[in-house]
PDB file of C-alpha atoms in Angstrom:
ATOM      1  CA  UNK A   1      -0.500  -0.088  -0.079  1.00  0.00           C
ATOM      2  CA  UNK A   2       1.033   3.460  -0.859  1.00  0.00           C
ATOM      3  CA  UNK A   3       1.671   5.760   2.238  1.00  0.00           C
ATOM      4  CA  UNK A   4       3.282   9.363   2.395  1.00  0.00           C
ATOM      5  CA  UNK A   5       4.765  11.165   5.434  1.00  0.00           C
ATOM      6  CA  UNK A   6       5.429  14.759   5.981  1.00  0.00           C
ATOM      7  CA  UNK A   7       7.919  14.492   8.843  1.00  0.00           C
ATOM      8  CA  UNK A   8       7.905  18.030  10.240  1.00  0.00           C
ATOM      9  CA  UNK A   9       4.375  18.980  11.510  1.00  0.00           C
ATOM     10  CA  UNK A  10       5.077  22.879  11.301  1.00  0.00           C
ATOM     11  CA  UNK A  11       7.462  25.223  10.609  1.00  0.00           C
ATOM     12  CA  UNK A  12       8.305  28.398  11.072  1.00  0.00           C
ATOM     13  CA  UNK A  13      10.778  30.564   8.444  1.00  0.00           C
ATOM     14  CA  UNK A  14      10.837  34.428   8.104  1.00  0.00           C
ATOM     15  CA  UNK A  15       9.807  36.117   5.242  1.00  0.00           C
ATOM     16  CA  UNK A  16      12.205  36.701   2.898  1.00  0.00           C
ATOM     17  CA  UNK A  17      13.955  33.023   3.792  1.00  0.00           C
ATOM     18  CA  UNK A  18      14.388  30.214   1.772  1.00  0.00           C
ATOM     19  CA  UNK A  19      12.092  27.054   2.947  1.00  0.00           C
ATOM     20  CA  UNK A  20      12.063  22.976   2.114  1.00  0.00           C
ATOM     21  CA  UNK A  21       9.298  21.298   3.184  1.00  0.00           C
ATOM     22  CA  UNK A  22       9.978  17.233   3.252  1.00  0.00           C
ATOM     23  CA  UNK A  23       7.806  14.390   1.768  1.00  0.00           C
ATOM     24  CA  UNK A  24       8.823  11.134   1.735  1.00  0.00           C
ATOM     25  CA  UNK A  25       6.596   8.132  -0.231  1.00  0.00           C
ATOM     26  CA  UNK A  26       6.458   4.637  -0.056  1.00  0.00           C
ATOM     27  CA  UNK A  27       4.860   3.097  -3.382  1.00  0.00           C
ATOM     28  CA  UNK A  28       5.790  -0.049  -4.758  1.00  0.00           C
ATOM     29  CA  UNK A  29       6.298   1.302  -8.717  1.00  0.00           C
ATOM     30  CA  UNK A  30       7.209   4.694  -9.866  1.00  0.00           C
ATOM     31  CA  UNK A  31       4.746   6.678  -7.914  1.00  0.00           C
ATOM     32  CA  UNK A  32       3.000  10.144  -8.920  1.00  0.00           C
ATOM     33  CA  UNK A  33       3.738  12.465  -6.397  1.00  0.00           C
ATOM     34  CA  UNK A  34       1.552  15.527  -6.168  1.00  0.00           C
ATOM     35  CA  UNK A  35       2.450  18.767  -3.557  1.00  0.00           C
ATOM     36  CA  UNK A  36      -1.506  20.672  -2.649  1.00  0.00           C
ATOM     37  CA  UNK A  37      -1.545  24.057  -0.918  1.00  0.00           C
ATOM     38  CA  UNK A  38      -4.739  24.811   1.640  1.00  0.00           C
ATOM     39  CA  UNK A  39      -5.183  27.970   2.880  1.00  0.00           C
ATOM     40  CA  UNK A  40      -8.179  28.451   6.149  1.00  0.00           C
ATOM     41  CA  UNK A  41     -11.154  27.605   4.916  1.00  0.00           C
ATOM     42  CA  UNK A  42     -10.671  26.623   1.711  1.00  0.00           C
ATOM     43  CA  UNK A  43      -9.680  23.761  -0.958  1.00  0.00           C
ATOM     44  CA  UNK A  44      -6.638  22.389  -1.750  1.00  0.00           C
ATOM     45  CA  UNK A  45      -4.282  24.018  -4.547  1.00  0.00           C
ATOM     46  CA  UNK A  46      -1.925  22.252  -6.236  1.00  0.00           C
ATOM     47  CA  UNK A  47       1.527  23.429  -6.413  1.00  0.00           C
ATOM     48  CA  UNK A  48       2.797  21.045  -8.370  1.00  0.00           C
ATOM     49  CA  UNK A  49       3.171  17.619 -10.099  1.00  0.00           C
ATOM     50  CA  UNK A  50       5.651  14.696 -10.635  1.00  0.00           C
ATOM     51  CA  UNK A  51       5.088  11.274 -13.366  1.00  0.00           C
ATOM     52  CA  UNK A  52       7.783  10.956 -15.101  1.00  0.00           C
ATOM     53  CA  UNK A  53      11.056  13.490 -16.811  1.00  0.00           C
ATOM     54  CA  UNK A  54      12.961  15.967 -15.956  1.00  0.00           C
ATOM     55  CA  UNK A  55      13.144  14.849 -11.500  1.00  0.00           C
ATOM     56  CA  UNK A  56      13.329  19.210 -10.675  1.00  0.00           C
ATOM     57  CA  UNK A  57       9.651  20.339 -11.295  1.00  0.00           C
ATOM     58  CA  UNK A  58       8.759  23.624 -11.545  1.00  0.00           C
ATOM     59  CA  UNK A  59       4.914  25.221  -9.875  1.00  0.00           C
ATOM     60  CA  UNK A  60       3.298  28.079  -9.687  1.00  0.00           C
ATOM     61  CA  UNK A  61       3.819  30.600  -6.351  1.00  0.00           C
ATOM     62  CA  UNK A  62       8.195  30.011  -7.019  1.00  0.00           C
ATOM     63  CA  UNK A  63       7.859  26.390  -5.989  1.00  0.00           C
ATOM     64  CA  UNK A  64       9.897  23.867  -7.135  1.00  0.00           C
ATOM     65  CA  UNK A  65      10.179  19.949  -6.045  1.00  0.00           C
ATOM     66  CA  UNK A  66      12.894  17.538  -6.488  1.00  0.00           C
ATOM     67  CA  UNK A  67      12.073  13.757  -7.406  1.00  0.00           C
ATOM     68  CA  UNK A  68      15.286  11.546  -5.632  1.00  0.00           C
ATOM     69  CA  UNK A  69      14.347   7.829  -5.975  1.00  0.00           C
ATOM     70  CA  UNK A  70      16.893   6.797  -3.727  1.00  0.00           C
ATOM     71  CA  UNK A  71      16.351   8.194  -1.270  1.00  0.00           C
ATOM     72  CA  UNK A  72      11.927   8.461  -2.206  1.00  0.00           C
ATOM     73  CA  UNK A  73      11.800  11.953  -1.363  1.00  0.00           C
ATOM     74  CA  UNK A  74       9.668  14.528  -3.053  1.00  0.00           C
ATOM     75  CA  UNK A  75      10.927  17.743  -0.954  1.00  0.00           C
ATOM     76  CA  UNK A  76       9.222  20.838  -1.883  1.00  0.00           C
ATOM     77  CA  UNK A  77      11.444  24.591  -1.738  1.00  0.00           C
ATOM     78  CA  UNK A  78      11.655  28.346  -2.428  1.00  0.00           C
ATOM     79  CA  UNK A  79      13.981  30.556  -2.702  1.00  0.00           C
ATOM     80  CA  UNK A  80      11.694  33.644  -0.744  1.00  0.00           C
ATOM     81  CA  UNK A  81       8.969  33.433   1.066  1.00  0.00           C
ATOM     82  CA  UNK A  82       6.392  35.359   0.947  1.00  0.00           C
ATOM     83  CA  UNK A  83       3.860  36.166   3.890  1.00  0.00           C
ATOM     84  CA  UNK A  84       1.456  34.976   2.016  1.00  0.00           C
ATOM     85  CA  UNK A  85       2.339  31.581   1.875  1.00  0.00           C
ATOM     86  CA  UNK A  86       1.533  30.779   5.502  1.00  0.00           C
ATOM     87  CA  UNK A  87      -0.741  27.653   4.334  1.00  0.00           C
ATOM     88  CA  UNK A  88      -0.906  23.916   4.925  1.00  0.00           C
ATOM     89  CA  UNK A  89       1.073  21.711   2.695  1.00  0.00           C
ATOM     90  CA  UNK A  90       0.293  18.362   2.065  1.00  0.00           C
ATOM     91  CA  UNK A  91       2.128  15.887  -0.168  1.00  0.00           C
ATOM     92  CA  UNK A  92       0.467  13.317  -1.632  1.00  0.00           C
ATOM     93  CA  UNK A  93       1.136  10.139  -3.958  1.00  0.00           C
ATOM     94  CA  UNK A  94      -1.426   8.652  -7.177  1.00  0.00           C
ATOM     95  CA  UNK A  95      -2.437   5.265  -7.678  1.00  0.00           C
ATOM     96  CA  UNK A  96      -1.052   4.772 -10.236  1.00  0.00           C
ATOM     97  CA  UNK A  97      -1.819   7.398 -13.173  1.00  0.00           C
ATOM     98  CA  UNK A  98      -5.324   7.682 -11.491  1.00  0.00           C
ATOM     99  CA  UNK A  99      -5.275  10.714  -9.895  1.00  0.00           C
ATOM    100  CA  UNK A 100      -8.655  10.529  -8.958  1.00  0.00           C
ATOM    101  CA  UNK A 101      -7.450   8.076  -5.788  1.00  0.00           C
ATOM    102  CA  UNK A 102      -4.075   9.779  -3.938  1.00  0.00           C
ATOM    103  CA  UNK A 103      -2.543   9.451  -0.595  1.00  0.00           C
ATOM    104  CA  UNK A 104      -1.980  12.606   1.955  1.00  0.00           C
ATOM    105  CA  UNK A 105      -0.048  13.234   4.279  1.00  0.00           C
ATOM    106  CA  UNK A 106      -0.472  13.993   7.225  1.00  0.00           C
ATOM    107  CA  UNK A 107       0.104  18.104   6.533  1.00  0.00           C
ATOM    108  CA  UNK A 108       3.230  20.478   7.283  1.00  0.00           C
ATOM    109  CA  UNK A 109       1.852  24.234   8.869  1.00  0.00           C
ATOM    110  CA  UNK A 110       3.837  26.630   7.597  1.00  0.00           C
ATOM    111  CA  UNK A 111       4.132  30.071   9.502  1.00  0.00           C
ATOM    112  CA  UNK A 112       5.680  32.791   7.913  1.00  0.00           C
ATOM    113  CA  UNK A 113       7.124  35.595  10.655  1.00  0.00           C
ATOM    114  CA  UNK A 114       7.815  39.579   9.458  1.00  0.00           C
TER     115      UNK A 114
ATOM    116  CA  UNK B   1     -14.409  28.719 -16.251  1.00  0.00           C
ATOM    117  CA  UNK B   2     -16.215  28.112 -13.396  1.00  0.00           C
ATOM    118  CA  UNK B   3     -14.255  26.052 -10.763  1.00  0.00           C
ATOM    119  CA  UNK B   4     -15.788  22.566  -8.093  1.00  0.00           C
ATOM    120  CA  UNK B   5     -18.485  23.906  -6.344  1.00  0.00           C
ATOM    121  CA  UNK B   6     -19.670  22.204  -3.285  1.00  0.00           C
ATOM    122  CA  UNK B   7     -23.131  22.695  -1.278  1.00  0.00           C
ATOM    123  CA  UNK B   8     -24.202  23.289   1.066  1.00  0.00           C
ATOM    124  CA  UNK B   9     -20.538  24.599   2.770  1.00  0.00           C
ATOM    125  CA  UNK B  10     -21.865  24.332   6.322  1.00  0.00           C
ATOM    126  CA  UNK B  11     -23.654  21.691   8.091  1.00  0.00           C
ATOM    127  CA  UNK B  12     -25.069  21.102  10.984  1.00  0.00           C
ATOM    128  CA  UNK B  13     -26.783  17.400  11.791  1.00  0.00           C
ATOM    129  CA  UNK B  14     -27.231  15.652  14.629  1.00  0.00           C
ATOM    130  CA  UNK B  15     -26.319  11.700  15.727  1.00  0.00           C
ATOM    131  CA  UNK B  16     -28.630   9.478  13.732  1.00  0.00           C
ATOM    132  CA  UNK B  17     -29.569  11.730  10.792  1.00  0.00           C
ATOM    133  CA  UNK B  18     -28.402  10.732   7.334  1.00  0.00           C
ATOM    134  CA  UNK B  19     -27.094  13.697   5.175  1.00  0.00           C
ATOM    135  CA  UNK B  20     -26.323  14.120   1.422  1.00  0.00           C
ATOM    136  CA  UNK B  21     -23.730  16.580   0.190  1.00  0.00           C
ATOM    137  CA  UNK B  22     -23.615  18.012  -3.986  1.00  0.00           C
ATOM    138  CA  UNK B  23     -20.359  18.187  -6.130  1.00  0.00           C
ATOM    139  CA  UNK B  24     -20.742  19.504  -9.164  1.00  0.00           C
ATOM    140  CA  UNK B  25     -17.413  19.043 -11.378  1.00  0.00           C
ATOM    141  CA  UNK B  26     -15.868  21.850 -13.894  1.00  0.00           C
ATOM    142  CA  UNK B  27     -17.651  21.810 -17.035  1.00  0.00           C
ATOM    143  CA  UNK B  28     -16.143  18.336 -18.869  1.00  0.00           C
ATOM    144  CA  UNK B  29     -14.494  16.789 -15.994  1.00  0.00           C
ATOM    145  CA  UNK B  30     -15.915  12.984 -16.002  1.00  0.00           C
ATOM    146  CA  UNK B  31     -14.271  12.033 -12.222  1.00  0.00           C
ATOM    147  CA  UNK B  32     -15.445  13.223  -9.408  1.00  0.00           C
ATOM    148  CA  UNK B  33     -13.296  11.978  -5.611  1.00  0.00           C
ATOM    149  CA  UNK B  34     -14.476  12.645  -2.470  1.00  0.00           C
ATOM    150  CA  UNK B  35     -12.226  13.188   1.030  1.00  0.00           C
ATOM    151  CA  UNK B  36     -12.515  13.297   4.417  1.00  0.00           C
ATOM    152  CA  UNK B  37     -10.324  15.655   6.451  1.00  0.00           C
ATOM    153  CA  UNK B  38     -10.643  15.737  10.126  1.00  0.00           C
ATOM    154  CA  UNK B  39      -7.613  17.191  12.163  1.00  0.00           C
ATOM    155  CA  UNK B  40      -7.241  13.530  13.258  1.00  0.00           C
ATOM    156  CA  UNK B  41      -7.246  11.413  10.719  1.00  0.00           C
ATOM    157  CA  UNK B  42      -5.710  14.436   7.935  1.00  0.00           C
ATOM    158  CA  UNK B  43      -6.757  13.597   4.436  1.00  0.00           C
ATOM    159  CA  UNK B  44      -8.374  10.152   3.996  1.00  0.00           C
ATOM    160  CA  UNK B  45      -9.586   9.595   0.099  1.00  0.00           C
ATOM    161  CA  UNK B  46     -13.300   7.748   0.264  1.00  0.00           C
ATOM    162  CA  UNK B  47     -14.345   7.085  -3.713  1.00  0.00           C
ATOM    163  CA  UNK B  48     -14.055   8.398  -6.941  1.00  0.00           C
ATOM    164  CA  UNK B  49     -16.350   8.258  -9.666  1.00  0.00           C
ATOM    165  CA  UNK B  50     -16.475   8.467 -13.600  1.00  0.00           C
ATOM    166  CA  UNK B  51     -18.449   8.729 -16.007  1.00  0.00           C
ATOM    167  CA  UNK B  52     -21.976   7.651 -13.024  1.00  0.00           C
ATOM    168  CA  UNK B  53     -19.034   3.922 -11.753  1.00  0.00           C
ATOM    169  CA  UNK B  54     -17.573   4.231  -8.482  1.00  0.00           C
ATOM    170  CA  UNK B  55     -14.018   3.654  -9.857  1.00  0.00           C
ATOM    171  CA  UNK B  56     -12.469   3.410  -6.416  1.00  0.00           C
ATOM    172  CA  UNK B  57     -13.195   2.636  -3.496  1.00  0.00           C
ATOM    173  CA  UNK B  58     -11.269   4.231   0.138  1.00  0.00           C
ATOM    174  CA  UNK B  59     -11.612   2.551   3.730  1.00  0.00           C
ATOM    175  CA  UNK B  60     -14.899   3.687   4.940  1.00  0.00           C
ATOM    176  CA  UNK B  61     -17.756   1.590   6.172  1.00  0.00           C
ATOM    177  CA  UNK B  62     -21.052   1.515   4.108  1.00  0.00           C
ATOM    178  CA  UNK B  63     -22.614   3.839   5.546  1.00  0.00           C
ATOM    179  CA  UNK B  64     -20.721   6.377   3.161  1.00  0.00           C
ATOM    180  CA  UNK B  65     -21.900   6.244  -0.245  1.00  0.00           C
ATOM    181  CA  UNK B  66     -21.958   8.103  -3.447  1.00  0.00           C
ATOM    182  CA  UNK B  67     -22.965   8.375  -6.686  1.00  0.00           C
ATOM    183  CA  UNK B  68     -22.462  10.336  -9.798  1.00  0.00           C
ATOM    184  CA  UNK B  69     -24.714  11.649 -12.441  1.00  0.00           C
ATOM    185  CA  UNK B  70     -24.738  11.931 -16.141  1.00  0.00           C
ATOM    186  CA  UNK B  71     -24.064  15.459 -16.272  1.00  0.00           C
ATOM    187  CA  UNK B  72     -20.954  14.496 -14.256  1.00  0.00           C
ATOM    188  CA  UNK B  73     -22.570  15.715 -11.017  1.00  0.00           C
ATOM    189  CA  UNK B  74     -21.819  13.988  -7.592  1.00  0.00           C
ATOM    190  CA  UNK B  75     -23.708  13.849  -4.329  1.00  0.00           C
ATOM    191  CA  UNK B  76     -22.369  11.613  -1.275  1.00  0.00           C
ATOM    192  CA  UNK B  77     -24.443  10.381   1.517  1.00  0.00           C
ATOM    193  CA  UNK B  78     -23.772   9.166   4.997  1.00  0.00           C
ATOM    194  CA  UNK B  79     -26.308   7.589   7.030  1.00  0.00           C
ATOM    195  CA  UNK B  80     -26.836   7.333  10.646  1.00  0.00           C
ATOM    196  CA  UNK B  81     -24.538  10.086  11.127  1.00  0.00           C
ATOM    197  CA  UNK B  82     -21.907   9.493  14.396  1.00  0.00           C
ATOM    198  CA  UNK B  83     -20.268  12.033  16.477  1.00  0.00           C
ATOM    199  CA  UNK B  84     -16.444  10.985  14.442  1.00  0.00           C
ATOM    200  CA  UNK B  85     -18.384  12.138  10.682  1.00  0.00           C
ATOM    201  CA  UNK B  86     -17.906  15.858  11.584  1.00  0.00           C
ATOM    202  CA  UNK B  87     -15.376  16.509   9.265  1.00  0.00           C
ATOM    203  CA  UNK B  88     -14.419  18.719   5.789  1.00  0.00           C
ATOM    204  CA  UNK B  89     -15.518  16.816   3.213  1.00  0.00           C
ATOM    205  CA  UNK B  90     -13.788  17.760  -0.145  1.00  0.00           C
ATOM    206  CA  UNK B  91     -15.043  17.067  -3.509  1.00  0.00           C
ATOM    207  CA  UNK B  92     -12.291  16.839  -6.351  1.00  0.00           C
ATOM    208  CA  UNK B  93     -12.500  16.732 -10.089  1.00  0.00           C
ATOM    209  CA  UNK B  94     -10.760  15.999 -12.961  1.00  0.00           C
ATOM    210  CA  UNK B  95     -10.711  14.786 -16.741  1.00  0.00           C
ATOM    211  CA  UNK B  96     -10.171  11.536 -15.972  1.00  0.00           C
ATOM    212  CA  UNK B  97      -8.449  10.762 -18.885  1.00  0.00           C
ATOM    213  CA  UNK B  98      -6.749   7.871 -17.273  1.00  0.00           C
ATOM    214  CA  UNK B  99      -3.385   9.653 -17.695  1.00  0.00           C
ATOM    215  CA  UNK B 100      -2.025  11.651 -14.587  1.00  0.00           C
ATOM    216  CA  UNK B 101      -3.865  14.669 -14.085  1.00  0.00           C
ATOM    217  CA  UNK B 102      -4.295  17.879 -12.001  1.00  0.00           C
ATOM    218  CA  UNK B 103      -7.421  17.733  -9.539  1.00  0.00           C
ATOM    219  CA  UNK B 104      -9.329  20.656  -8.736  1.00  0.00           C
ATOM    220  CA  UNK B 105     -10.639  20.607  -5.399  1.00  0.00           C
ATOM    221  CA  UNK B 106     -13.373  22.397  -4.311  1.00  0.00           C
ATOM    222  CA  UNK B 107     -14.256  24.500  -1.146  1.00  0.00           C
ATOM    223  CA  UNK B 108     -15.748  21.764   0.443  1.00  0.00           C
ATOM    224  CA  UNK B 109     -18.303  21.139   2.633  1.00  0.00           C
ATOM    225  CA  UNK B 110     -17.891  21.181   6.888  1.00  0.00           C
ATOM    226  CA  UNK B 111     -20.409  19.145   8.147  1.00  0.00           C
ATOM    227  CA  UNK B 112     -20.757  19.058  12.355  1.00  0.00           C
ATOM    228  CA  UNK B 113     -22.670  16.413  14.157  1.00  0.00           C
ATOM    229  CA  UNK B 114     -23.849  16.826  17.449  1.00  0.00           C
TER     230      UNK B 114
END
């Protein structure tokens, strides 16, 4: 069975600092990986996804993620955090090509200090 | 293009009652997935419908059911509500073509069971 671990429940960074959110997955075949962001009271928005090709994936809002098969990781990064990035971030693995059945991590809450 | 809409946005029910939640996908999307989000269990996959057929099912009791109509709108029903069913129920739609796709999430229906 597939699973996703986000080791950091809560991260605080200063505005303008760099950010890395960790994600480790377990999946028997080639994983289909996603990062989502959820602002309070809102649904999830896809930041980026990986299913093949270049292991460095660019997403929206200046985010990127790197797939490392040897480490079973798909960490999310941003070089300079903005106050508006404060939210909860979820990593997810899809079942095969079917994004409709995704397994999510427990999420990482990002706080941005002024 | 209109996004995914969910109705109602908020709902209060009492134990033992049943509830029906509705989801209208983005126009042209044929896949609709449902997720339950709670502070304790995180985001959990309930089921996915594609072209009026349940394509995937998560690990939830039979009290949770769903259906999809010919216009791709979907409903989920929870019978004999329990306190633990209090959650944010998220619906997501995608094209459903089988290639790894982006899921678009609605704002959710927040259900409180008293």
